[in-house]
XYZ file of C-alpha atoms in Angstrom:
320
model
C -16.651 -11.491 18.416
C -17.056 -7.646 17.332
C -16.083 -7.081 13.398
C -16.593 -4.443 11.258
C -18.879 -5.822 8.805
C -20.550 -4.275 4.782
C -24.150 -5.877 4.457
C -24.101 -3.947 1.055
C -22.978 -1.486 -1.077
C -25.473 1.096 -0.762
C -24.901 1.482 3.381
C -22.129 2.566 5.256
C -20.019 -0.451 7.078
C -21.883 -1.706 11.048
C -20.236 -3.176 14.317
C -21.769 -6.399 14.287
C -21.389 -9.366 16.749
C -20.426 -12.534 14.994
C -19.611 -15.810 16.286
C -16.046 -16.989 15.983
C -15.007 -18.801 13.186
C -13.383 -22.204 13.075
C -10.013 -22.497 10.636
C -10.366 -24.568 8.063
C -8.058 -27.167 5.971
C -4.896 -25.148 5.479
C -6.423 -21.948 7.855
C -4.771 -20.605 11.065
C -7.120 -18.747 13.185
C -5.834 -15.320 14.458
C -6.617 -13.303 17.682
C -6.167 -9.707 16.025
C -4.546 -7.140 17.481
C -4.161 -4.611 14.650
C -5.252 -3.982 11.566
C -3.740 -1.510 8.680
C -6.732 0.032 6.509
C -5.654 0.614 2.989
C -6.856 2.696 -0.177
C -8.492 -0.210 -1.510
C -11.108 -0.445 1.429
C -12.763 2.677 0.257
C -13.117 1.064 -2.932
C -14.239 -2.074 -1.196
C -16.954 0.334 0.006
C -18.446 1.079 -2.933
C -17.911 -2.408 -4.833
C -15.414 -1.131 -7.080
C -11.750 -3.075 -5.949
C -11.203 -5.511 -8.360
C -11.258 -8.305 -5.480
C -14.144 -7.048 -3.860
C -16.089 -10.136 -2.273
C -20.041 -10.016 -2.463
C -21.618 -8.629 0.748
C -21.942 -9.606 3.626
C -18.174 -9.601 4.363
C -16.352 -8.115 7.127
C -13.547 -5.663 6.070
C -9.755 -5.347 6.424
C -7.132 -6.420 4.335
C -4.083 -6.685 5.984
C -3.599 -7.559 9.962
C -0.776 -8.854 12.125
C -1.769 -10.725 15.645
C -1.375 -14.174 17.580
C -2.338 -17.264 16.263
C -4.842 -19.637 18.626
C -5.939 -22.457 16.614
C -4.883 -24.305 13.502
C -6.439 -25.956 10.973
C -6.008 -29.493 9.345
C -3.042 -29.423 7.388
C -1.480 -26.484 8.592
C 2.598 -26.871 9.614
C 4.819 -24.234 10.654
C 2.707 -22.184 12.658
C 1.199 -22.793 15.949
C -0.784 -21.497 18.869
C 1.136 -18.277 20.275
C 2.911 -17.455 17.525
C 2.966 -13.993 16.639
C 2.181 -13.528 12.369
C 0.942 -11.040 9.962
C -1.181 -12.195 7.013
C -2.177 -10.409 4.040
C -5.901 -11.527 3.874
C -7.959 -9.753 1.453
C -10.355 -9.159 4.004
C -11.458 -9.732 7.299
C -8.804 -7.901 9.305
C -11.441 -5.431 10.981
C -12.355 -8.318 13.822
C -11.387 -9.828 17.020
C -10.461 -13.089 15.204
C -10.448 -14.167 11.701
C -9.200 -17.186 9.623
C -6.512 -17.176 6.902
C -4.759 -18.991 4.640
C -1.595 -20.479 6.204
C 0.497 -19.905 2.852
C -0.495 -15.971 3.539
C 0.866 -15.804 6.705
C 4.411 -14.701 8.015
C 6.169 -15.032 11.232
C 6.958 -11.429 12.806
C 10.476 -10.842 13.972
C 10.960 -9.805 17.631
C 10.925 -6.494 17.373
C 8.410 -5.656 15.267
C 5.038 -4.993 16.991
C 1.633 -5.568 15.929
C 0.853 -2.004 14.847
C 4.108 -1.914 12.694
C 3.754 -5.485 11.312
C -0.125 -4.402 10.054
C 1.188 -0.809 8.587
C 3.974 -2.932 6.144
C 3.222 -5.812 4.164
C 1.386 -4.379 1.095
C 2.002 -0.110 1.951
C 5.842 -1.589 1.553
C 5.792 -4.768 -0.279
C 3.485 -2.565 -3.443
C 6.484 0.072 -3.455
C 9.533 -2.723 -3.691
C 7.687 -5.051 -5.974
C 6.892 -1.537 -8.110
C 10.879 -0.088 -8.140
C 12.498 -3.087 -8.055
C 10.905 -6.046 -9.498
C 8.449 -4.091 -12.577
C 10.866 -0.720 -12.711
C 14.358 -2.299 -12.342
C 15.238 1.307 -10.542
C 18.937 2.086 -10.949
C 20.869 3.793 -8.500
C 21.525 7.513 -9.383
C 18.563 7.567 -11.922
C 15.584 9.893 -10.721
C 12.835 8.828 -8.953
C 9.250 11.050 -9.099
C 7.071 9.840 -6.605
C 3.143 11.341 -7.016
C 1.021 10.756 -3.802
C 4.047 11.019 -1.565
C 2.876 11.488 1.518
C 0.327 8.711 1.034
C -0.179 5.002 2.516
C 2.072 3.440 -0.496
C 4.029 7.030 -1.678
C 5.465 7.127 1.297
C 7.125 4.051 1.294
C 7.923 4.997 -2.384
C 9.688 7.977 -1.256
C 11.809 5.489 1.425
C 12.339 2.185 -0.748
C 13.517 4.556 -3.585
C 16.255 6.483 -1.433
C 17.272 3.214 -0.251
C 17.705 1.671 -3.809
C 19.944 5.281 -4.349
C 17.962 6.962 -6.587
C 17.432 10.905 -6.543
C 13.985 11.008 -5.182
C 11.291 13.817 -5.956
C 8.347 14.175 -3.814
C 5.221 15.359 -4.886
C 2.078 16.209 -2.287
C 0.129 18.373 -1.266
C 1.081 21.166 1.642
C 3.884 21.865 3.428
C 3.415 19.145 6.250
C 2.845 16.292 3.994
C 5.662 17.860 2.391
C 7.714 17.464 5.382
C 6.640 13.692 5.837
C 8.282 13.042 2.473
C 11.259 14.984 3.284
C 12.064 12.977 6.920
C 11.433 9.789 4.382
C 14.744 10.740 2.357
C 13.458 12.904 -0.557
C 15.432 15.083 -1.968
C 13.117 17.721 -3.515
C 9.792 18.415 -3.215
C 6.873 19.871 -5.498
C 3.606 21.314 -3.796
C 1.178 19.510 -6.071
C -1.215 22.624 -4.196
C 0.847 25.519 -5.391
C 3.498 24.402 -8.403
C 3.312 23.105 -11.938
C 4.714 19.290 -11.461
C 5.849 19.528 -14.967
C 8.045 23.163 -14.647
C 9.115 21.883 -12.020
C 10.493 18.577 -13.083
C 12.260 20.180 -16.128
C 14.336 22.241 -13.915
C 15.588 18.869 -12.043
C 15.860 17.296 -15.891
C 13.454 14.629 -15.939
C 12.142 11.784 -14.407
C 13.466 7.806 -15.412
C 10.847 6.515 -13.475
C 7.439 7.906 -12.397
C 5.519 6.436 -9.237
C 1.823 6.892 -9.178
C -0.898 6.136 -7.368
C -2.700 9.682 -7.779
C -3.633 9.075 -11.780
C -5.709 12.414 -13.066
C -3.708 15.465 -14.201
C -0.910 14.560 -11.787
C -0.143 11.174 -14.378
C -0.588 13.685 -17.447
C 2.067 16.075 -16.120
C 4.376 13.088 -14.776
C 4.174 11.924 -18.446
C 5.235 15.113 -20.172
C 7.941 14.831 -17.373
C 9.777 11.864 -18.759
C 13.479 11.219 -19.706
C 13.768 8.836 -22.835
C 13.055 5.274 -21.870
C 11.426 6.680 -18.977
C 9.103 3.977 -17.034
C 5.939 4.974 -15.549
C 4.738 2.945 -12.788
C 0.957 2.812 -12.581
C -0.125 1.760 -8.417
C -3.955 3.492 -8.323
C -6.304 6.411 -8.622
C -6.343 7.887 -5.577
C -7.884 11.174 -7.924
C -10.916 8.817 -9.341
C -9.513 9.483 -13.205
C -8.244 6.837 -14.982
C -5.887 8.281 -17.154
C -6.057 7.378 -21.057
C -2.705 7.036 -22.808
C -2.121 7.917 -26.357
C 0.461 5.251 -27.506
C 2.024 7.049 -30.115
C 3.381 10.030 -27.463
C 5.164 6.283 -26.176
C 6.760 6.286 -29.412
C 8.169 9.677 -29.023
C 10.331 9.185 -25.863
C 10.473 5.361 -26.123
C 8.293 4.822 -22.673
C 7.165 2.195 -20.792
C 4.176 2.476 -18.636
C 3.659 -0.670 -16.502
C 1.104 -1.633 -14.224
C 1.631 -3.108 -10.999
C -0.785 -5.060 -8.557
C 0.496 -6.810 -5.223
C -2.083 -8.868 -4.394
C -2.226 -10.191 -8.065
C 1.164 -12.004 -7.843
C -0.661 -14.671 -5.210
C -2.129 -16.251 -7.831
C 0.723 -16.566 -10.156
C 4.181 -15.752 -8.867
C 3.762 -15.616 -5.504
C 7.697 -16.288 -4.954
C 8.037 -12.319 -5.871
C 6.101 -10.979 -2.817
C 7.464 -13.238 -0.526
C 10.641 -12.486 -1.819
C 10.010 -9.104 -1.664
C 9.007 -9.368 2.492
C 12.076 -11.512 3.025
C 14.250 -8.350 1.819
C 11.555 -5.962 3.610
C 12.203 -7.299 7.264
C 15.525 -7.839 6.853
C 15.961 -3.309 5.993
C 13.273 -3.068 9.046
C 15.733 -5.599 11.547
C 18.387 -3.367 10.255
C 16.754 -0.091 11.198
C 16.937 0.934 7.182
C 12.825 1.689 7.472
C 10.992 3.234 9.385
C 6.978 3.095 9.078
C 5.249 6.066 9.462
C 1.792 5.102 11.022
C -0.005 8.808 11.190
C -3.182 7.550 13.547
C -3.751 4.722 15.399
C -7.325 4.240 16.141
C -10.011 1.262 17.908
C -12.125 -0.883 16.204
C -15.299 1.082 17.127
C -13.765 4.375 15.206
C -12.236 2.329 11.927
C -14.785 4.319 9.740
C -13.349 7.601 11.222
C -9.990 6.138 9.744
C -11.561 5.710 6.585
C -12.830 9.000 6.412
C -8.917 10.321 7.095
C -7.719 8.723 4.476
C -10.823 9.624 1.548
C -10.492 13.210 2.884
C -6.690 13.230 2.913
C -6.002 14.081 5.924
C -3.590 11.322 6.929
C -0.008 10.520 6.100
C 1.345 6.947 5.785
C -0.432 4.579 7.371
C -3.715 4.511 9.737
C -3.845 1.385 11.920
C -7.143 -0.303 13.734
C -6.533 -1.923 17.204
C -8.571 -4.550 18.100
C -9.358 -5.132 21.725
């Protein structure tokens, strides 16, 4: 089989012939047919995700395709059934093995390109608002990086839950992505001061970012009292630093929020989470933006549209 595989952190990712794997105890063993590339793999690049595997290890977190082989153990899936799994990794192949528990059965209308663009672009935005924020309806909603992989879905999930929704990006047409997601204003992170801005709309009661930098500072001073801050990534490379005692001030809460790290503990809140995700997407209440839609031989050309910014939403690998 073809996959997509890192030999090590210094070179760039090689189309390498592998031989196909066998699924283990508990496994199901997928014939891919798409795979969704996320932030994360350009971390997974350089060895700094916080689940990155040692090299070698073929890349791709998140895929959706047909199962053809089960292993020992394994109940409630079988050969020809359609899934998606949330993997960790190798998604960027003609076949891979997964945990069973990490797999879910796709609904009939839902095809393989959609099913690979949702689980954790959606299920990191509705874990964030609902479960960690608690997002009230009518409160207002800033959403940084909103014409991103996850903001996106931020932007959607939020008008959904009936919040006011602010969009932040950069240019008018990722601008206009937010805007056919259901914002309701929008602030050219290019041309306008977030915080100005946000003063004139009277605050934000919860902040979503996966930008960090300058964009976090600004979101900060942007705050209503008891104001949550939701913090998804670092799309900027900063790491903003927080100086607890401007908490005090406004009585904030700045809360952290990673998917994948609920497998390990709570895993009952991200499938949860899906359960209430398909059901919106049966009843046409989302609709996944996938901006590109590329082959397996030009996944690193996806990765470069998404370091360089030049996608919106979701870029999807089909495997032959």
């Amino acid at each position: 089989m073809r996959a997509l595989v890192l030999t090590d952190f210094q070179s760039p990712p090689t189309l390498s012939d592998l031989p196909v794997p066998d699924p283990g105890a508990g496994e199901i063993r997928l014939r891919i047919a798409a795979c969704g590339l996320n932030f994360a793999d350009l971390l997974m690049l350089k060895g700094q995700y916080q689940d990155t595997p040692e090299p070698p290890f073929v890349l791709g977190m998140e895929v959706a395709g047909t199962v053809d082989a089960v292993g020992a153990g394994v109940s409630g899936f079988e050969p020809g059934q359609r899934v998606a799994v949330f993997g960790g990794r190798g998604g960027l192949a003609q076949n891979g093995c997964f945990a069973a528990d990490r797999a879910v059965a796709l609904p009939d209308g839902m095809d393989f390109v959609t099913a690979a663009a949702f689980q954790i672009a959606y299920g990191t935005s509705h874990v964030a608002l609902d479960h960690r924020a608690r997002l009230q309806p009518g409160e207002t909603l800033l959403v940084l990086g909103a014409a991103g992989g996850v903001g996106l879905t931020a932007v959607e999930i939020g008008k959904r839950m009936g919040a006011r929704v602010v969009a932040c990006a950069r240019g008018a047409d990722k601008l206009e992505a937010a805007r056919a997601a259901g914002a309701d204003h929008l602030i050219d992170a290019a041309t306008q001061d977030i915080r100005t801005e946000m003063k004139t709309l009277g605050g934000a009661d919860v902040v979503y970012d996966p930008v960090g930098g300058e964009q976090f500072e600004a979101a900060f001073r942007s705050c209503r009292p008891e104001g949550r801050i939701l913090t998804i990534g670092f799309a900027s490379g900063a790491v903003p630093q927080i100086k607890a005692n401007h908490l005090l001030v406004k009585n904030l809460s700045v809360l952290g929020l990673y998917w994948g790290g609920y497998l390990a503990f709570r895993p009952e809140v991200l499938t949860g989470s899906l359960r209430t995700l398909l059901d919106w997407h049966a009843e046409g209440l989302l609709k996944p933006h996938v901006s590109h839609v590329l082959p397996l031989d030009r996944a690193t050309e996806g990765m470069e549209l998404m370091r360089t910014r030049k996608s919106t939403g979701k870029v999807v690998i089909t495997i032959d």
